[in-house]
Amino acid sequence: GFMLATRPPGKSNPFSALMSARQMIKTHLQAYRTLKDRIPDTQIGFVQFIGASQTYNPRSLLDRGIVGLTRSLFDTGLIYPVLDSTDFIGASFYTGFYLKHNLRSFKTIMRDDALSVPRKSLFFDVVKPNSPVSDTGWPIVPDFFLELLLDLQQRFDKPIIVSENGIADKDDSRRSFYILTHLAYIQEAIRQGVNIRGYIYWSSIDQWEWASGLSSKFGLVVVGQATGERQLTNSARLYGEISTKRSIDLDELAQKYLPKKQIPQVRRI
């Protein structure tokens, strides 16, 4: 809201963004103390939207430095001040990008409206991975998700709830792949010792999105705009089966719910 101007109040002012973040941290700390005083056993978390950037060139010290800086400032930077006043971390993840240093051109922000992320910011470029994308143009990168979960566990050693994870997909052609691969990587993260307490898909039904209104379809259930009629999707059935069985058989679920062209990508996990 104060950086990319894609959310209310629709401004692009780094100083205002810092002041807003400072106030959110202050409010969280006060609320945490108040709730713990009144309900000592209640569990209180801090939720952060995390972009999961990675280095375009892992051998480049500049690329690695840029990723480290942006992660500290925008992804995990707000968590450190509240670490002693949160019982779990809520991680909201949708997509990820590569960051590539570019010292020849300095721009504060060049935004791509289709992505709602900068194409360039300060002294680096934002590069899309070579992967399928959602209706909003966001890359589908479940491997970035696994690295994020491992990084959060190593940095903070707190329980994690995946507070948002989803894809805009109006014809439901990529959502089953998205859900299956992301849940498979959660299973792998747990195997590697990450303390994951929950997962929340965004969202159960189509609804009004902040920046795109009714055009972005995130719902497991399609909602007719004129009639309000609900229609269960293929991805909803997949999600329901995983939730009921509380386990993931990748090959079986891929054969049952995915188009044939997506199955080889799942088998590489």
Short mmCIF file of C-alpha atoms in Angstrom, two decimals:
data_model
loop_
_atom_site.label_atom_id
_atom_site.label_comp_id
_atom_site.label_asym_id
_atom_site.label_seq_id
_atom_site.Cartn_x
_atom_site.Cartn_y
_atom_site.Cartn_z
CA GLY A 1 0.00 0.00 0.00
CA PHE A 2 2.87 2.39 0.74
CA MET A 3 5.48 0.89 -1.62
CA LEU A 4 3.94 -0.41 -4.85
CA ALA A 5 0.68 1.54 -4.59
CA THR A 6 -1.33 -1.58 -5.51
CA ARG A 7 -3.30 -1.62 -2.25
CA PRO A 8 -4.94 1.10 -0.15
CA PRO A 9 -3.89 3.84 0.43
CA GLY A 10 -2.30 3.56 -3.02
CA LYS A 11 0.88 5.50 -2.31
CA SER A 12 4.53 4.90 -3.16
CA ASN A 13 6.56 6.39 -0.34
CA PRO A 14 9.36 4.35 1.29
CA PHE A 15 9.40 6.58 4.38
CA SER A 16 5.66 6.10 4.90
CA ALA A 17 6.13 2.35 4.39
CA LEU A 18 8.74 2.25 7.16
CA MET A 19 6.53 4.26 9.49
CA SER A 20 3.58 1.97 8.74
CA ALA A 21 5.70 -1.10 9.48
CA ARG A 22 6.92 0.46 12.72
CA GLN A 23 3.34 1.10 13.83
CA MET A 24 2.27 -2.46 12.97
CA ILE A 25 5.11 -3.87 15.07
CA LYS A 26 4.23 -1.58 17.98
CA THR A 27 0.55 -2.58 17.76
CA HIS A 28 1.40 -6.29 17.67
CA LEU A 29 3.60 -6.03 20.76
CA GLN A 30 0.88 -4.21 22.69
CA ALA A 31 -1.82 -6.66 21.60
CA TYR A 32 0.35 -9.64 22.49
CA ARG A 33 0.92 -8.41 26.04
CA THR A 34 -2.75 -7.55 26.52
CA LEU A 35 -4.04 -10.90 25.29
CA LYS A 36 -1.47 -12.91 27.25
CA ASP A 37 -2.38 -11.04 30.42
CA ARG A 38 -6.05 -11.91 29.98
CA ILE A 39 -5.79 -15.33 28.28
CA PRO A 40 -2.34 -16.76 29.11
CA ASP A 41 -2.80 -19.97 27.13
CA THR A 42 -3.90 -18.33 23.89
CA GLN A 43 -1.62 -18.77 20.87
CA ILE A 44 -0.72 -15.56 19.05
CA GLY A 45 1.12 -15.42 15.76
CA PHE A 46 2.67 -12.86 13.45
CA VAL A 47 1.76 -13.19 9.77
CA GLN A 48 4.09 -12.03 7.02
CA PHE A 49 3.67 -12.05 3.25
CA ILE A 50 6.92 -13.51 1.89
CA GLY A 51 8.04 -13.19 -1.72
CA ALA A 52 10.72 -15.90 -1.55
CA SER A 53 13.31 -14.29 -3.81
CA GLN A 54 16.37 -16.23 -4.96
CA THR A 55 19.66 -15.29 -6.60
CA TYR A 56 19.67 -15.11 -10.40
CA ASN A 57 23.32 -16.12 -10.36
CA PRO A 58 24.28 -18.02 -7.17
CA ARG A 59 27.98 -17.36 -7.90
CA SER A 60 27.47 -13.59 -7.97
CA LEU A 61 28.29 -11.91 -4.68
CA LEU A 62 26.16 -8.92 -5.71
CA ASP A 63 23.12 -11.08 -6.47
CA ARG A 64 23.53 -12.95 -3.19
CA GLY A 65 23.89 -9.69 -1.29
CA ILE A 66 20.78 -8.22 -2.90
CA VAL A 67 18.70 -11.29 -2.03
CA GLY A 68 19.96 -11.23 1.55
CA LEU A 69 19.14 -7.53 1.87
CA THR A 70 15.65 -7.79 0.41
CA ARG A 71 14.83 -10.83 2.53
CA SER A 72 15.91 -8.98 5.66
CA LEU A 73 14.04 -5.79 4.77
CA PHE A 74 10.84 -7.07 3.20
CA ASP A 75 10.40 -10.78 3.93
CA THR A 76 11.70 -11.56 7.40
CA GLY A 77 12.75 -8.14 8.68
CA LEU A 78 9.46 -7.48 10.43
CA ILE A 79 9.61 -10.81 12.28
CA TYR A 80 12.80 -10.14 14.25
CA PRO A 81 11.36 -7.28 16.37
CA VAL A 82 8.39 -9.43 17.45
CA LEU A 83 10.18 -12.77 17.79
CA ASP A 84 9.85 -12.85 21.59
CA SER A 85 6.19 -11.84 21.31
CA THR A 86 4.86 -14.43 18.91
CA ASP A 87 4.04 -18.09 19.45
CA PHE A 88 4.14 -19.01 15.78
CA ILE A 89 4.97 -17.49 12.41
CA GLY A 90 2.30 -17.19 9.76
CA ALA A 91 3.88 -17.42 6.30
CA SER A 92 1.84 -16.24 3.32
CA PHE A 93 3.40 -17.49 0.08
CA TYR A 94 2.17 -17.39 -3.51
CA THR A 95 5.16 -17.07 -5.80
CA GLY A 96 8.86 -16.26 -6.10
CA PHE A 97 11.33 -14.48 -8.36
CA TYR A 98 15.02 -14.22 -9.11
CA LEU A 99 16.86 -11.01 -8.27
CA LYS A 100 19.66 -9.88 -10.58
CA HIS A 101 21.93 -6.93 -9.90
CA ASN A 102 21.82 -4.10 -12.43
CA LEU A 103 24.05 -1.16 -11.58
CA ARG A 104 23.66 0.53 -14.96
CA SER A 105 20.12 1.75 -14.40
CA PHE A 106 18.82 3.19 -11.13
CA LYS A 107 15.06 3.36 -10.66
CA THR A 108 13.12 3.60 -7.43
CA ILE A 109 10.29 1.36 -8.68
CA MET A 110 9.16 0.14 -12.10
CA ARG A 111 6.03 -1.90 -11.57
CA ASP A 112 4.53 -4.54 -13.86
CA ASP A 113 0.78 -4.25 -13.40
CA ALA A 114 0.21 -7.87 -14.38
CA LEU A 115 2.52 -9.09 -11.63
CA SER A 116 1.89 -6.52 -8.90
CA VAL A 117 5.63 -6.66 -8.20
CA PRO A 118 8.48 -4.43 -9.37
CA ARG A 119 10.26 -5.28 -12.61
CA LYS A 120 13.11 -3.17 -11.31
CA SER A 121 13.82 -1.63 -7.95
CA LEU A 122 16.82 0.51 -7.04
CA PHE A 123 19.84 -1.42 -8.34
CA PHE A 124 18.38 -4.81 -9.24
CA ASP A 125 16.03 -6.44 -11.75
CA VAL A 126 13.22 -8.83 -10.85
CA VAL A 127 13.40 -11.85 -13.18
CA LYS A 128 10.62 -14.40 -13.65
CA PRO A 129 11.67 -18.06 -13.39
CA ASN A 130 11.11 -20.21 -16.46
CA SER A 131 8.01 -21.92 -15.11
CA PRO A 132 4.24 -22.00 -15.66
CA VAL A 133 2.40 -18.92 -14.40
CA SER A 134 -0.99 -18.15 -12.86
CA ASP A 135 -3.65 -15.88 -14.37
CA THR A 136 -1.95 -12.97 -12.60
CA GLY A 137 1.38 -13.83 -14.22
CA TRP A 138 2.93 -15.10 -11.00
CA PRO A 139 5.38 -17.98 -11.52
CA ILE A 140 4.46 -21.36 -10.01
CA VAL A 141 7.61 -22.25 -8.04
CA PRO A 142 6.94 -24.85 -5.31
CA ASP A 143 10.68 -25.47 -4.92
CA PHE A 144 11.04 -21.84 -3.78
CA PHE A 145 8.39 -22.66 -1.17
CA LEU A 146 10.44 -25.52 0.28
CA GLU A 147 13.52 -23.32 0.57
CA LEU A 148 11.42 -20.65 2.30
CA LEU A 149 10.11 -23.09 4.92
CA LEU A 150 13.60 -24.43 5.63
CA ASP A 151 14.95 -20.88 5.91
CA LEU A 152 12.21 -19.78 8.34
CA GLN A 153 12.85 -22.78 10.56
CA GLN A 154 16.59 -22.15 10.60
CA ARG A 155 16.26 -18.41 11.24
CA PHE A 156 13.55 -18.37 13.90
CA ASP A 157 12.99 -21.90 15.23
CA LYS A 158 9.28 -21.20 15.72
CA PRO A 159 6.20 -23.22 14.75
CA ILE A 160 4.95 -22.25 11.29
CA ILE A 161 1.43 -21.98 9.92
CA VAL A 162 1.14 -21.46 6.17
CA SER A 163 -1.43 -18.70 6.51
CA GLU A 164 -2.02 -18.17 2.77
CA ASN A 165 -1.09 -20.19 -0.30
CA GLY A 166 -2.99 -20.17 -3.56
CA ILE A 167 -3.25 -19.44 -7.25
CA ALA A 168 -5.49 -17.39 -9.55
CA ASP A 169 -6.71 -19.91 -12.13
CA LYS A 170 -10.09 -19.21 -13.69
CA ASP A 171 -10.29 -22.48 -15.65
CA ASP A 172 -8.85 -24.64 -12.84
CA SER A 173 -6.19 -26.05 -15.17
CA ARG A 174 -3.17 -25.41 -12.91
CA ARG A 175 -4.61 -25.30 -9.39
CA SER A 176 -4.45 -29.05 -8.75
CA PHE A 177 -0.79 -29.06 -9.78
CA TYR A 178 -0.14 -26.02 -7.58
CA ILE A 179 -1.80 -27.52 -4.50
CA LEU A 180 -0.31 -31.00 -4.92
CA THR A 181 3.27 -29.76 -5.40
CA HIS A 182 3.13 -27.22 -2.57
CA LEU A 183 1.66 -29.75 -0.13
CA ALA A 184 4.25 -32.31 -1.23
CA TYR A 185 7.00 -29.84 -0.36
CA ILE A 186 5.37 -29.17 3.01
CA GLN A 187 5.54 -32.91 3.60
CA GLU A 188 9.23 -32.84 2.64
CA ALA A 189 9.86 -29.83 4.92
CA ILE A 190 8.29 -31.70 7.84
CA ARG A 191 10.51 -34.69 7.02
CA GLN A 192 13.51 -32.36 7.26
CA GLY A 193 12.45 -31.10 10.68
CA VAL A 194 10.38 -27.99 9.97
CA ASN A 195 7.69 -27.52 12.64
CA ILE A 196 4.62 -26.88 10.48
CA ARG A 197 1.35 -26.71 12.43
CA GLY A 198 -1.13 -25.90 9.69
CA TYR A 199 -1.89 -24.96 6.09
CA ILE A 200 -4.60 -22.62 4.79
CA TYR A 201 -5.39 -22.50 1.07
CA TRP A 202 -6.42 -19.12 -0.34
CA SER A 203 -9.24 -19.30 -0.89
CA SER A 204 -12.28 -21.51 -0.38
CA ILE A 205 -14.45 -19.51 -2.83
CA ASP A 206 -13.97 -16.82 -5.45
CA GLN A 207 -14.19 -13.37 -3.91
CA TRP A 208 -13.28 -9.72 -4.36
CA GLU A 209 -9.51 -9.29 -4.61
CA TRP A 210 -7.86 -6.08 -3.42
CA ALA A 211 -6.29 -5.00 -6.69
CA SER A 212 -8.15 -7.01 -9.32
CA GLY A 213 -11.74 -7.13 -8.13
CA LEU A 214 -13.61 -10.21 -9.35
CA SER A 215 -11.24 -10.98 -12.23
CA SER A 216 -8.77 -13.14 -10.26
CA LYS A 217 -10.26 -16.53 -9.42
CA PHE A 218 -8.50 -18.06 -6.41
CA GLY A 219 -11.41 -20.16 -5.16
CA LEU A 220 -11.64 -23.91 -4.79
CA VAL A 221 -15.35 -23.32 -5.36
CA VAL A 222 -16.48 -21.29 -8.38
CA VAL A 223 -19.10 -18.66 -7.56
CA GLY A 224 -21.45 -17.46 -10.31
CA GLN A 225 -21.38 -13.66 -10.16
CA ALA A 226 -24.98 -13.25 -11.35
CA THR A 227 -26.64 -16.17 -9.55
CA GLY A 228 -24.35 -16.91 -6.60
CA GLU A 229 -24.37 -20.57 -7.63
CA ARG A 230 -21.48 -22.64 -6.23
CA GLN A 231 -19.61 -25.22 -8.29
CA LEU A 232 -17.00 -27.59 -6.88
CA THR A 233 -13.76 -27.73 -8.90
CA ASN A 234 -11.42 -30.63 -9.65
CA SER A 235 -8.81 -29.02 -7.40
CA ALA A 236 -11.34 -28.87 -4.54
CA ARG A 237 -11.83 -32.63 -4.84
CA LEU A 238 -8.05 -33.14 -4.76
CA TYR A 239 -7.72 -30.91 -1.69
CA GLY A 240 -10.59 -32.73 -0.01
CA GLU A 241 -9.06 -36.14 -0.64
CA ILE A 242 -5.68 -35.06 0.78
CA SER A 243 -7.38 -33.51 3.82
CA THR A 244 -9.44 -36.64 4.44
CA LYS A 245 -6.59 -39.13 4.04
CA ARG A 246 -4.04 -36.83 5.76
CA SER A 247 -1.37 -38.20 3.45
CA ILE A 248 0.00 -37.64 -0.05
CA ASP A 249 0.63 -40.34 -2.62
CA LEU A 250 2.09 -38.18 -5.38
CA ASP A 251 1.84 -40.68 -8.21
CA GLU A 252 -1.70 -41.79 -7.38
CA LEU A 253 -3.03 -38.25 -6.95
CA ALA A 254 -1.23 -36.98 -10.05
CA GLN A 255 -2.73 -39.75 -12.17
CA LYS A 256 -6.19 -39.07 -10.78
CA TYR A 257 -6.34 -35.27 -10.84
CA LEU A 258 -3.68 -33.81 -13.18
CA PRO A 259 -3.49 -33.47 -16.96
CA LYS A 260 -0.96 -35.89 -18.45
CA LYS A 261 1.45 -33.11 -19.41
CA GLN A 262 1.82 -32.04 -15.77
CA ILE A 263 2.54 -35.50 -14.34
CA PRO A 264 6.28 -35.62 -15.29
CA GLN A 265 6.85 -32.34 -13.40
CA VAL A 266 5.32 -33.86 -10.26
CA ARG A 267 7.42 -36.98 -10.53
CA ARG A 268 10.60 -34.85 -10.32
CA ILE A 269 9.74 -33.88 -6.73
#
